[in-house]
PDB file of C-alpha atoms and ligand atoms in Angstrom:
ATOM      1  CA  MET A 158      -0.070   0.017   0.013  1.00  0.00           C
ATOM      2  CA  ILE A 159       3.065   2.102   0.439  1.00  0.00           C
ATOM      3  CA  ASP A 160       4.665   1.801  -2.717  1.00  0.00           C
ATOM      4  CA  LYS A 161       0.787   2.547  -4.098  1.00  0.00           C
ATOM      5  CA  ALA A 162       0.562   6.030  -2.270  1.00  0.00           C
ATOM      6  CA  ILE A 163       3.865   6.977  -3.142  1.00  0.00           C
ATOM      7  CA  GLU A 164       3.368   5.931  -7.470  1.00  0.00           C
ATOM      8  CA  ARG A 165       0.929   8.235  -6.761  1.00  0.00           C
ATOM      9  CA  LEU A 166       2.319  10.786  -5.168  1.00  0.00           C
ATOM     10  CA  ILE A 167       5.074  10.974  -7.514  1.00  0.00           C
ATOM     11  CA  ASP A 168       2.577  11.653 -10.219  1.00  0.00           C
ATOM     12  CA  THR A 169       0.856  14.368  -8.469  1.00  0.00           C
ATOM     13  CA  LYS A 170       0.871  18.164  -9.503  1.00  0.00           C
ATOM     14  CA  TYR A 171      -0.949  19.620  -6.569  1.00  0.00           C
ATOM     15  CA  LEU A 172      -0.750  17.921  -3.034  1.00  0.00           C
ATOM     16  CA  LEU A 173      -3.543  18.457  -0.967  1.00  0.00           C
ATOM     17  CA  VAL A 174      -3.093  17.984   3.220  1.00  0.00           C
ATOM     18  CA  ILE A 175      -5.485  17.720   5.979  1.00  0.00           C
ATOM     19  CA  THR A 176      -4.172  17.336   9.560  1.00  0.00           C
ATOM     20  CA  GLY A 177      -6.382  16.537  12.552  1.00  0.00           C
ATOM     21  CA  ALA A 178      -5.327  15.985  16.234  1.00  0.00           C
ATOM     22  CA  GLY A 179      -3.776  12.689  15.456  1.00  0.00           C
ATOM     23  CA  ILE A 180      -1.040  14.176  13.787  1.00  0.00           C
ATOM     24  CA  SER A 181       0.185  16.203  17.559  1.00  0.00           C
ATOM     25  CA  ALA A 182      -0.464  12.935  19.235  1.00  0.00           C
ATOM     26  CA  GLU A 183       3.328  11.868  18.729  1.00  0.00           C
ATOM     27  CA  SER A 184       4.140  15.347  20.568  1.00  0.00           C
ATOM     28  CA  GLY A 185       2.318  14.025  23.993  1.00  0.00           C
ATOM     29  CA  ILE A 186      -0.751  16.234  22.969  1.00  0.00           C
ATOM     30  CA  PRO A 187      -4.250  14.578  23.832  1.00  0.00           C
ATOM     31  CA  THR A 188      -6.519  13.621  21.175  1.00  0.00           C
ATOM     32  CA  PHE A 189     -10.113  15.828  21.373  1.00  0.00           C
ATOM     33  CA  ARG A 190     -11.662  12.409  21.256  1.00  0.00           C
ATOM     34  CA  GLY A 191      -9.052   9.791  23.032  1.00  0.00           C
ATOM     35  CA  ASN A 192      -9.609   8.790  26.315  1.00  0.00           C
ATOM     36  CA  ASP A 193      -6.167  11.302  27.246  1.00  0.00           C
ATOM     37  CA  GLY A 194      -8.828  14.290  25.953  1.00  0.00           C
ATOM     38  CA  LEU A 195     -10.737  14.444  29.357  1.00  0.00           C
ATOM     39  CA  TRP A 196     -10.207  17.294  31.540  1.00  0.00           C
ATOM     40  CA  GLN A 197     -11.410  17.388  35.049  1.00  0.00           C
ATOM     41  CA  ASN A 198     -14.010  14.996  33.992  1.00  0.00           C
ATOM     42  CA  TYR A 199     -14.740  16.922  31.434  1.00  0.00           C
ATOM     43  CA  ARG A 200     -15.677  15.595  27.913  1.00  0.00           C
ATOM     44  CA  ALA A 201     -13.648  18.036  25.098  1.00  0.00           C
ATOM     45  CA  GLU A 202     -16.977  18.651  23.214  1.00  0.00           C
ATOM     46  CA  ASP A 203     -18.682  19.527  26.029  1.00  0.00           C
ATOM     47  CA  LEU A 204     -16.355  22.632  27.020  1.00  0.00           C
ATOM     48  CA  ALA A 205     -15.615  23.548  22.885  1.00  0.00           C
ATOM     49  CA  THR A 206     -18.698  25.082  22.521  1.00  0.00           C
ATOM     50  CA  PRO A 207     -20.133  28.924  22.778  1.00  0.00           C
ATOM     51  CA  TRP A 208     -22.441  27.773  25.206  1.00  0.00           C
ATOM     52  CA  ALA A 209     -20.328  26.140  28.020  1.00  0.00           C
ATOM     53  CA  PHE A 210     -18.426  29.595  27.610  1.00  0.00           C
ATOM     54  CA  GLU A 211     -20.932  31.929  28.098  1.00  0.00           C
ATOM     55  CA  ARG A 212     -22.332  29.826  31.020  1.00  0.00           C
ATOM     56  CA  ASN A 213     -18.578  29.496  32.353  1.00  0.00           C
ATOM     57  CA  PRO A 214     -15.772  31.525  30.975  1.00  0.00           C
ATOM     58  CA  GLU A 215     -13.679  30.622  33.898  1.00  0.00           C
ATOM     59  CA  VAL A 216     -13.999  26.736  33.041  1.00  0.00           C
ATOM     60  CA  VAL A 217     -13.172  27.331  29.471  1.00  0.00           C
ATOM     61  CA  TRP A 218     -10.134  29.100  29.763  1.00  0.00           C
ATOM     62  CA  ARG A 219      -8.669  27.044  32.279  1.00  0.00           C
ATOM     63  CA  TRP A 220      -8.949  23.851  30.265  1.00  0.00           C
ATOM     64  CA  TYR A 221      -7.813  26.223  27.418  1.00  0.00           C
ATOM     65  CA  ASP A 222      -4.891  27.189  29.721  1.00  0.00           C
ATOM     66  CA  TRP A 223      -4.058  23.458  30.598  1.00  0.00           C
ATOM     67  CA  ARG A 224      -3.524  22.775  27.102  1.00  0.00           C
ATOM     68  CA  ARG A 225      -1.553  25.330  26.897  1.00  0.00           C
ATOM     69  CA  GLY A 226       0.970  24.582  29.289  1.00  0.00           C
ATOM     70  CA  ILE A 227       1.094  21.109  27.465  1.00  0.00           C
ATOM     71  CA  ILE A 228       1.422  22.345  23.917  1.00  0.00           C
ATOM     72  CA  GLY A 229       3.861  25.028  25.203  1.00  0.00           C
ATOM     73  CA  ARG A 230       6.347  22.300  26.279  1.00  0.00           C
ATOM     74  CA  ALA A 231       5.860  19.828  23.048  1.00  0.00           C
ATOM     75  CA  GLU A 232       7.993  19.599  20.841  1.00  0.00           C
ATOM     76  CA  LEU A 233       7.420  19.108  16.748  1.00  0.00           C
ATOM     77  CA  ASN A 234       7.540  15.710  15.798  1.00  0.00           C
ATOM     78  CA  PRO A 235       8.787  13.553  12.626  1.00  0.00           C
ATOM     79  CA  GLY A 236       4.748  13.862  11.320  1.00  0.00           C
ATOM     80  CA  HIS A 237       4.604  17.663  11.510  1.00  0.00           C
ATOM     81  CA  LEU A 238       8.406  17.609   9.627  1.00  0.00           C
ATOM     82  CA  ALA A 239       7.435  15.381   7.178  1.00  0.00           C
ATOM     83  CA  ILE A 240       4.508  17.640   6.095  1.00  0.00           C
ATOM     84  CA  LYS A 241       7.219  21.288   6.084  1.00  0.00           C
ATOM     85  CA  GLN A 242       9.116  18.471   3.659  1.00  0.00           C
ATOM     86  CA  LEU A 243       6.424  18.133   1.475  1.00  0.00           C
ATOM     87  CA  GLU A 244       5.929  21.649   0.902  1.00  0.00           C
ATOM     88  CA  GLY A 245       9.253  21.870   0.006  1.00  0.00           C
ATOM     89  CA  LEU A 246       8.265  18.869  -2.759  1.00  0.00           C
ATOM     90  CA  TYR A 247       5.745  20.557  -4.759  1.00  0.00           C
ATOM     91  CA  ASP A 248       5.380  23.187  -6.268  1.00  0.00           C
ATOM     92  CA  ASP A 249       1.631  23.392  -5.604  1.00  0.00           C
ATOM     93  CA  PHE A 250       0.861  22.641  -1.999  1.00  0.00           C
ATOM     94  CA  PHE A 251      -1.616  23.187   0.923  1.00  0.00           C
ATOM     95  CA  LEU A 252      -2.337  22.500   4.093  1.00  0.00           C
ATOM     96  CA  ILE A 253      -5.202  22.805   5.913  1.00  0.00           C
ATOM     97  CA  THR A 254      -5.128  21.759   9.428  1.00  0.00           C
ATOM     98  CA  GLN A 255      -7.864  21.427  12.080  1.00  0.00           C
ATOM     99  CA  ASN A 256      -5.585  21.583  15.070  1.00  0.00           C
ATOM    100  CA  VAL A 257      -4.971  24.802  17.048  1.00  0.00           C
ATOM    101  CA  ASP A 258      -2.272  23.713  18.198  1.00  0.00           C
ATOM    102  CA  GLY A 259      -0.028  26.081  16.440  1.00  0.00           C
ATOM    103  CA  LEU A 260       2.560  23.020  15.785  1.00  0.00           C
ATOM    104  CA  HIS A 261       2.329  23.089  12.265  1.00  0.00           C
ATOM    105  CA  GLY A 262       3.281  27.182  12.136  1.00  0.00           C
ATOM    106  CA  ARG A 263       6.116  26.095  14.185  1.00  0.00           C
ATOM    107  CA  THR A 264       8.052  24.727  11.377  1.00  0.00           C
ATOM    108  CA  GLY A 265       7.826  27.628   9.432  1.00  0.00           C
ATOM    109  CA  ILE A 266       5.374  26.014   7.094  1.00  0.00           C
ATOM    110  CA  LYS A 267       3.465  28.635   4.622  1.00  0.00           C
ATOM    111  CA  ASN A 268       0.877  27.551   2.652  1.00  0.00           C
ATOM    112  CA  MET A 269      -1.493  26.582   5.242  1.00  0.00           C
ATOM    113  CA  VAL A 270      -4.705  27.557   7.232  1.00  0.00           C
ATOM    114  CA  GLU A 271      -5.409  26.561  11.015  1.00  0.00           C
ATOM    115  CA  ILE A 272      -9.363  25.999   9.773  1.00  0.00           C
ATOM    116  CA  HIS A 273     -10.500  25.981  13.742  1.00  0.00           C
ATOM    117  CA  GLY A 274      -8.121  28.933  14.743  1.00  0.00           C
ATOM    118  CA  ASN A 275      -5.163  28.991  17.270  1.00  0.00           C
ATOM    119  CA  LEU A 276      -5.418  28.525  21.029  1.00  0.00           C
ATOM    120  CA  TRP A 277      -2.290  31.052  21.370  1.00  0.00           C
ATOM    121  CA  ARG A 278      -4.368  34.319  19.818  1.00  0.00           C
ATOM    122  CA  ALA A 279      -7.765  35.664  21.903  1.00  0.00           C
ATOM    123  CA  ARG A 280     -10.335  37.420  20.462  1.00  0.00           C
ATOM    124  CA  CYS A 281     -12.491  40.407  21.995  1.00  0.00           C
ATOM    125  CA  THR A 282     -15.733  39.095  22.621  1.00  0.00           C
ATOM    126  CA  LYS A 283     -17.238  42.827  22.323  1.00  0.00           C
ATOM    127  CA  ASP A 284     -14.965  44.032  19.621  1.00  0.00           C
ATOM    128  CA  GLY A 285     -13.732  41.198  17.582  1.00  0.00           C
ATOM    129  CA  ARG A 286      -9.747  42.656  17.767  1.00  0.00           C
ATOM    130  CA  THR A 287      -7.247  39.717  17.888  1.00  0.00           C
ATOM    131  CA  SER A 288      -4.078  39.462  20.042  1.00  0.00           C
ATOM    132  CA  MET A 289      -1.985  36.971  20.677  1.00  0.00           C
ATOM    133  CA  LEU A 290      -1.888  35.439  24.230  1.00  0.00           C
ATOM    134  CA  MET A 291       1.698  33.115  25.266  1.00  0.00           C
ATOM    135  CA  ASP A 292       1.544  33.595  28.751  1.00  0.00           C
ATOM    136  CA  VAL A 293       1.038  30.436  30.700  1.00  0.00           C
ATOM    137  CA  PRO A 294      -0.355  30.275  33.281  1.00  0.00           C
ATOM    138  CA  LEU A 295      -2.422  33.507  32.549  1.00  0.00           C
ATOM    139  CA  LYS A 296      -2.067  36.156  35.246  1.00  0.00           C
ATOM    140  CA  SER A 297      -6.123  36.227  34.889  1.00  0.00           C
ATOM    141  CA  ILE A 298      -8.703  34.454  34.252  1.00  0.00           C
ATOM    142  CA  PRO A 299     -10.449  35.131  31.743  1.00  0.00           C
ATOM    143  CA  PRO A 300      -8.446  38.024  30.358  1.00  0.00           C
ATOM    144  CA  ALA A 301      -9.472  41.103  29.580  1.00  0.00           C
ATOM    145  CA  CYS A 302      -9.370  43.188  26.147  1.00  0.00           C
ATOM    146  CA  GLU A 303      -8.059  46.408  26.260  1.00  0.00           C
ATOM    147  CA  CYS A 304     -11.269  47.550  26.128  1.00  0.00           C
ATOM    148  CA  GLY A 305     -12.179  46.109  29.265  1.00  0.00           C
ATOM    149  CA  ASN A 306     -14.443  43.385  27.616  1.00  0.00           C
ATOM    150  CA  ILE A 307     -13.315  39.706  28.097  1.00  0.00           C
ATOM    151  CA  LEU A 308     -11.451  37.879  25.589  1.00  0.00           C
ATOM    152  CA  ARG A 309     -12.097  34.511  24.308  1.00  0.00           C
ATOM    153  CA  PRO A 310     -10.190  31.828  22.578  1.00  0.00           C
ATOM    154  CA  ASP A 311      -9.582  32.934  18.697  1.00  0.00           C
ATOM    155  CA  VAL A 312     -11.056  29.447  17.939  1.00  0.00           C
ATOM    156  CA  VAL A 313     -14.534  27.802  16.096  1.00  0.00           C
ATOM    157  CA  TRP A 314     -16.208  26.370  18.152  1.00  0.00           C
ATOM    158  CA  PHE A 315     -19.596  23.678  17.606  1.00  0.00           C
ATOM    159  CA  GLY A 316     -22.469  25.426  16.206  1.00  0.00           C
ATOM    160  CA  GLU A 317     -20.214  28.777  14.920  1.00  0.00           C
ATOM    161  CA  SER A 318     -19.693  29.457  11.325  1.00  0.00           C
ATOM    162  CA  ILE A 319     -16.139  28.885   9.913  1.00  0.00           C
ATOM    163  CA  PRO A 320     -14.435  32.240   8.933  1.00  0.00           C
ATOM    164  CA  SER A 321     -15.476  32.505   5.847  1.00  0.00           C
ATOM    165  CA  GLU A 322     -12.357  33.454   3.929  1.00  0.00           C
ATOM    166  CA  TRP A 323     -10.394  30.428   5.205  1.00  0.00           C
ATOM    167  CA  LEU A 324     -13.477  27.970   4.328  1.00  0.00           C
ATOM    168  CA  GLN A 325     -13.402  29.811   0.938  1.00  0.00           C
ATOM    169  CA  LYS A 326      -9.393  28.782   0.514  1.00  0.00           C
ATOM    170  CA  SER A 327     -10.426  25.329   1.397  1.00  0.00           C
ATOM    171  CA  TYR A 328     -13.070  24.961  -1.395  1.00  0.00           C
ATOM    172  CA  ASP A 329     -10.758  26.591  -3.821  1.00  0.00           C
ATOM    173  CA  VAL A 330      -7.279  24.059  -3.429  1.00  0.00           C
ATOM    174  CA  ILE A 331      -9.650  21.153  -3.334  1.00  0.00           C
ATOM    175  CA  ASP A 332     -11.224  22.105  -6.199  1.00  0.00           C
ATOM    176  CA  MET A 333      -7.414  21.889  -7.842  1.00  0.00           C
ATOM    177  CA  CYS A 334      -5.570  19.366  -5.859  1.00  0.00           C
ATOM    178  CA  ASP A 335      -5.435  15.726  -7.683  1.00  0.00           C
ATOM    179  CA  THR A 336      -4.389  14.226  -4.539  1.00  0.00           C
ATOM    180  CA  LEU A 337      -5.456  14.668  -0.491  1.00  0.00           C
ATOM    181  CA  ILE A 338      -3.378  13.240   2.278  1.00  0.00           C
ATOM    182  CA  VAL A 339      -5.674  13.182   4.999  1.00  0.00           C
ATOM    183  CA  ALA A 340      -3.679  12.363   8.316  1.00  0.00           C
ATOM    184  CA  GLY A 341      -4.760  11.616  11.911  1.00  0.00           C
ATOM    185  CA  THR A 342      -8.191  13.090  11.884  1.00  0.00           C
ATOM    186  CA  SER A 343     -11.421  10.704  13.203  1.00  0.00           C
ATOM    187  CA  GLY A 344     -13.770  12.445  10.280  1.00  0.00           C
ATOM    188  CA  VAL A 345     -16.393  13.179  12.257  1.00  0.00           C
ATOM    189  CA  VAL A 346     -16.282  16.940  12.199  1.00  0.00           C
ATOM    190  CA  TYR A 347     -17.814  19.470   9.760  1.00  0.00           C
ATOM    191  CA  PRO A 348     -17.531  21.144   7.027  1.00  0.00           C
ATOM    192  CA  VAL A 349     -14.498  19.707   7.260  1.00  0.00           C
ATOM    193  CA  ALA A 350     -15.472  15.570   7.583  1.00  0.00           C
ATOM    194  CA  SER A 351     -16.553  16.394   3.770  1.00  0.00           C
ATOM    195  CA  PHE A 352     -13.827  17.680   2.068  1.00  0.00           C
ATOM    196  CA  PRO A 353     -12.235  14.061   1.197  1.00  0.00           C
ATOM    197  CA  GLN A 354     -15.598  13.414  -0.345  1.00  0.00           C
ATOM    198  CA  SER A 355     -15.411  16.725  -2.230  1.00  0.00           C
ATOM    199  CA  VAL A 356     -12.109  15.922  -3.379  1.00  0.00           C
ATOM    200  CA  LYS A 357     -13.090  12.374  -4.714  1.00  0.00           C
ATOM    201  CA  GLU A 358     -16.165  14.122  -6.722  1.00  0.00           C
ATOM    202  CA  ARG A 359     -13.423  16.456  -8.413  1.00  0.00           C
ATOM    203  CA  GLY A 360     -11.756  13.067  -9.662  1.00  0.00           C
ATOM    204  CA  GLY A 361      -8.412  13.226  -7.107  1.00  0.00           C
ATOM    205  CA  CYS A 362      -7.031  10.624  -5.143  1.00  0.00           C
ATOM    206  CA  VAL A 363      -7.457  10.285  -1.373  1.00  0.00           C
ATOM    207  CA  ILE A 364      -4.784   8.768   1.021  1.00  0.00           C
ATOM    208  CA  GLU A 365      -5.370   8.402   4.544  1.00  0.00           C
ATOM    209  CA  ILE A 366      -2.806   8.047   7.316  1.00  0.00           C
ATOM    210  CA  ASN A 367      -4.271   6.685  10.892  1.00  0.00           C
ATOM    211  CA  ILE A 368      -3.534   4.722  13.318  1.00  0.00           C
ATOM    212  CA  GLU A 369      -7.096   3.088  13.102  1.00  0.00           C
ATOM    213  CA  PRO A 370      -9.879   2.989  10.534  1.00  0.00           C
ATOM    214  CA  THR A 371     -12.348   5.936  10.383  1.00  0.00           C
ATOM    215  CA  SER A 372     -15.455   7.241   8.905  1.00  0.00           C
ATOM    216  CA  ILE A 373     -13.086   8.340   5.860  1.00  0.00           C
ATOM    217  CA  SER A 374     -11.199   5.454   5.154  1.00  0.00           C
ATOM    218  CA  SER A 375     -14.662   3.985   3.163  1.00  0.00           C
ATOM    219  CA  ILE A 376     -13.726   6.508   0.411  1.00  0.00           C
ATOM    220  CA  ALA A 377     -10.272   6.358   0.713  1.00  0.00           C
ATOM    221  CA  ASP A 378      -8.379   4.868  -2.407  1.00  0.00           C
ATOM    222  CA  ILE A 379      -5.116   4.263  -0.467  1.00  0.00           C
ATOM    223  CA  SER A 380      -5.183   3.844   3.187  1.00  0.00           C
ATOM    224  CA  LEU A 381      -2.121   3.569   5.540  1.00  0.00           C
ATOM    225  CA  PHE A 382      -2.870   2.452   9.202  1.00  0.00           C
ATOM    226  CA  GLY A 383       0.333   3.471  11.691  1.00  0.00           C
ATOM    227  CA  LYS A 384       1.513   6.441  12.882  1.00  0.00           C
ATOM    228  CA  SER A 385       1.847   9.518  11.061  1.00  0.00           C
ATOM    229  CA  GLY A 386       5.214   9.985  12.399  1.00  0.00           C
ATOM    230  CA  ASP A 387       6.457   7.108  10.466  1.00  0.00           C
ATOM    231  CA  LEU A 388       4.491   6.426   7.356  1.00  0.00           C
ATOM    232  CA  LEU A 389       4.640  10.522   6.429  1.00  0.00           C
ATOM    233  CA  PRO A 390       8.546  10.188   6.926  1.00  0.00           C
ATOM    234  CA  MET A 391       8.149   6.969   5.034  1.00  0.00           C
ATOM    235  CA  LEU A 392       6.288   8.761   1.872  1.00  0.00           C
ATOM    236  CA  VAL A 393       8.533  11.959   1.750  1.00  0.00           C
ATOM    237  CA  LYS A 394      11.782   9.489   1.695  1.00  0.00           C
ATOM    238  CA  GLY A 395      10.005   7.309  -1.150  1.00  0.00           C
ATOM    239  CA  ILE A 396       9.301   9.713  -3.168  1.00  0.00           C
ATOM    240  CA  ARG A 397      12.556  11.781  -2.706  1.00  0.00           C
ATOM    241  CA  GLU A 398      13.801   8.512  -3.770  1.00  0.00           C
ATOM    242  CA  ARG A 399      11.879   7.402  -6.810  1.00  0.00           C
ATOM    243  CA  ARG A 400      11.027  10.913  -8.088  1.00  0.00           C
ATOM    244  CA  VAL A 401      13.044  11.477 -11.810  1.00  0.00           C
TER     245      VAL A 401
HETATM  246  C1  BJW B 139      -3.694   9.041  15.129  1.00  0.00           C
HETATM  247  C2  BJW B 139      -2.372   9.296  15.653  1.00  0.00           C
HETATM  248  C3  BJW B 139      -0.936   9.138  15.678  1.00  0.00           C
HETATM  249  C4  BJW B 139      -4.067   8.923  17.076  1.00  0.00           C
HETATM  250  N1  BJW B 139      -1.039   8.888  14.452  1.00  0.00           N
HETATM  251  N2  BJW B 139      -3.319   9.174  13.704  1.00  0.00           N
HETATM  252  C5  BJW B 139     -23.271  18.528   9.254  1.00  0.00           C
HETATM  253  C6  BJW B 139     -23.532  17.266   9.989  1.00  0.00           C
HETATM  254  C7  BJW B 139     -23.839  16.863  10.980  1.00  0.00           C
HETATM  255  C8  BJW B 139     -23.219  17.985  11.697  1.00  0.00           C
HETATM  256  C9  BJW B 139     -22.473  19.167  11.126  1.00  0.00           C
HETATM  257  C10 BJW B 139     -22.945  19.319  10.021  1.00  0.00           C
HETATM  258  N3  BJW B 139     -22.420  20.808   9.745  1.00  0.00           N
HETATM  259  C11 BJW B 139     -21.890  21.332  10.722  1.00  0.00           C
HETATM  260  C12 BJW B 139     -22.149  20.362  12.302  1.00  0.00           C
HETATM  261  C13 BJW B 139     -22.109  20.719  13.703  1.00  0.00           C
HETATM  262  C14 BJW B 139     -21.037  20.970  13.640  1.00  0.00           C
HETATM  263  C15 BJW B 139     -20.251  19.109  13.789  1.00  0.00           C
HETATM  264  O1  BJW B 139     -19.845  18.613  12.892  1.00  0.00           O
HETATM  265  N4  BJW B 139     -20.835  18.126  14.462  1.00  0.00           N
HETATM  266  C16 BJW B 139     -20.307  16.785  14.135  1.00  0.00           C
HETATM  267  C17 BJW B 139     -19.631  16.476  15.800  1.00  0.00           C
HETATM  268  C18 BJW B 139     -21.568  16.337  13.537  1.00  0.00           C
HETATM  269  N5  BJW B 139     -19.914  21.233  12.749  1.00  0.00           N
HETATM  270  C19 BJW B 139     -20.055  22.638  13.337  1.00  0.00           C
HETATM  271  O2  BJW B 139     -20.523  22.946  14.331  1.00  0.00           O
HETATM  272  C20 BJW B 139     -19.061  23.563  12.640  1.00  0.00           C
HETATM  273  N6  BJW B 139     -19.448  24.786  11.861  1.00  0.00           N
HETATM  274  C21 BJW B 139     -19.945  25.051  11.365  1.00  0.00           C
HETATM  275  O3  BJW B 139     -20.322  23.911  10.037  1.00  0.00           O
HETATM  276  O4  BJW B 139     -20.912  25.527  10.763  1.00  0.00           O
HETATM  277  C22 BJW B 139     -22.401  25.994  10.413  1.00  0.00           C
HETATM  278  C23 BJW B 139     -23.081  24.924  11.063  1.00  0.00           C
HETATM  279  C24 BJW B 139     -23.300  24.778  12.324  1.00  0.00           C
HETATM  280  C25 BJW B 139     -24.191  24.233  12.683  1.00  0.00           C
HETATM  281  C26 BJW B 139     -24.970  23.268  11.839  1.00  0.00           C
HETATM  282  C27 BJW B 139     -24.892  23.294  10.977  1.00  0.00           C
HETATM  283  C28 BJW B 139     -23.700  24.304  10.310  1.00  0.00           C
HETATM  284  C29 BJW B 139     -17.838  23.902  13.434  1.00  0.00           C
HETATM  285  C30 BJW B 139     -16.798  22.906  14.000  1.00  0.00           C
HETATM  286  C31 BJW B 139     -16.059  23.758  14.920  1.00  0.00           C
HETATM  287  C32 BJW B 139     -15.253  22.139  15.383  1.00  0.00           C
HETATM  288  N7  BJW B 139     -13.906  22.780  16.488  1.00  0.00           N
HETATM  289  C33 BJW B 139     -13.202  22.346  17.511  1.00  0.00           C
HETATM  290  C34 BJW B 139     -12.948  22.599  18.492  1.00  0.00           C
HETATM  291  C35 BJW B 139     -11.735  23.416  18.340  1.00  0.00           C
HETATM  292  C36 BJW B 139     -11.076  24.372  19.423  1.00  0.00           C
HETATM  293  C37 BJW B 139     -10.478  23.342  20.104  1.00  0.00           C
HETATM  294  O5  BJW B 139      -9.563  22.637  19.622  1.00  0.00           O
HETATM  295  O6  BJW B 139     -10.410  23.775  21.197  1.00  0.00           O
HETATM  296  O7  BJW B 139     -12.358  21.093  16.688  1.00  0.00           O
HETATM  297  S1  BJW B 139     -13.668  20.518  17.929  1.00  0.00           S
HETATM  298  C38 BJW B 139     -12.852  19.145  17.184  1.00  0.00           C
HETATM  299  O8  BJW B 139     -12.577  18.030  16.823  1.00  0.00           O
HETATM  300  C39 BJW B 139     -11.307  20.372  17.034  1.00  0.00           C
HETATM  301  C40 BJW B 139     -10.854  19.409  15.831  1.00  0.00           C
HETATM  302  O9  BJW B 139     -10.376  20.229  15.190  1.00  0.00           O
HETATM  303  C41 BJW B 139     -11.699  18.695  15.358  1.00  0.00           C
HETATM  304  C42 BJW B 139     -11.805  17.753  14.787  1.00  0.00           C
HETATM  305  O10 BJW B 139     -11.104  16.327  15.649  1.00  0.00           O
HETATM  306  P1  BJW B 139      -9.665  16.001  15.149  1.00  0.00           P
HETATM  307  O11 BJW B 139      -9.040  16.500  14.916  1.00  0.00           O
HETATM  308  O12 BJW B 139     -10.340  14.695  13.937  1.00  0.00           O
HETATM  309  O13 BJW B 139      -9.691  14.839  16.626  1.00  0.00           O
HETATM  310  P2  BJW B 139     -10.264  13.416  17.164  1.00  0.00           P
HETATM  311  O14 BJW B 139      -9.719  13.255  18.635  1.00  0.00           O
HETATM  312  O15 BJW B 139     -11.534  12.838  17.045  1.00  0.00           O
HETATM  313  O16 BJW B 139      -9.638  12.312  15.913  1.00  0.00           O
HETATM  314  C43 BJW B 139      -8.159  11.934  16.273  1.00  0.00           C
HETATM  315  C44 BJW B 139      -7.585  11.110  15.454  1.00  0.00           C
HETATM  316  O17 BJW B 139      -6.102  10.641  15.235  1.00  0.00           O
HETATM  317  C45 BJW B 139      -8.418   9.767  15.552  1.00  0.00           C
HETATM  318  O18 BJW B 139      -8.705   9.037  14.384  1.00  0.00           O
HETATM  319  C46 BJW B 139      -7.131   8.819  16.209  1.00  0.00           C
HETATM  320  O19 BJW B 139      -7.190   7.378  15.265  1.00  0.00           O
HETATM  321  C47 BJW B 139      -5.907   9.242  15.527  1.00  0.00           C
HETATM  322  N8  BJW B 139      -4.627   9.410  16.075  1.00  0.00           N
HETATM  323  N9  BJW B 139      -2.897   9.012  16.967  1.00  0.00           N
HETATM  324  C48 BJW B 139      -2.112   8.851  13.041  1.00  0.00           C
HETATM  325  N10 BJW B 139      -0.184   8.975  15.945  1.00  0.00           N
END
């Protein structure tokens, strides 16, 4: 299967990569739906909502502070680095990440959208101004904007719309790509969960990388089961060796 994937990648002109929490798991960052995603008996899905924030902004901010602590200490793993190397192997390349951890950005990757936002950024609940919040732990919770109103994490919660600019960019690259690698996502959160199907409908090839079958596996042309930190570097090595 890996050979088939490498062959396809050698013939690829425009490569699109979509990543989820699994890509950062080998950096020690809990996935969203894994058991390690639990925090003080809360499920991640119950905290990543505007309703949870409205009810109790302090609890939600403490959860983000806990995650920022883990992420701040985390190192990039071979999967992140391989994706940066893939960017260098294609004239046309784009990454859509659902992760808010900012780790892809740390590799220096340029052609990317963080479609669910970034937890190092905060947004004013009143005027929408964004600012970076790099302190861990935060000095005050919930943190306040210069204007005095409270800040929220600049991420996309359930029931909220993806900013239209990011969504449009995603649809543009889906139209243009001929191969999609989708790595480390359970593929249950929309609209991103629908992107592999959209690529297929436009005649593109879908290569899935995950430690286990997901809802994407049934439509994937090639499924590679294993850790993204092992498989992605193997793909990079194979492309480099066999490209003429
Ligand atoms: C490894 C590994 C290793 C482990 N190597 N692999 C259409 C149908 C039905 C519902 C909807 C729909 N359209 C919209 C909705 C509602 C909702 C939705 O999708 N609900 C579903 C759950 C049913 N979507 C939305 O609300 C979106 N908004 C929207 O569409 O607005 C318009 C609208 C609203 C309402 C109704 C209709 C239209 C917004 C979604 C925003 C999601 N935000 C979050 C939180 C971000 C902030 C934060 O992180 O704090 O984004 S939710 C959470 O899930 C987070 C993630 O980015 C996202 C995806 O999770 P991911 O990355 O897949 O993680 P896991 O944990 O699920 O999976 C990890 C995978 O890695 C697993 O498969 C492992 O096996 C694997 N793995 N180690 C490789 N080493």
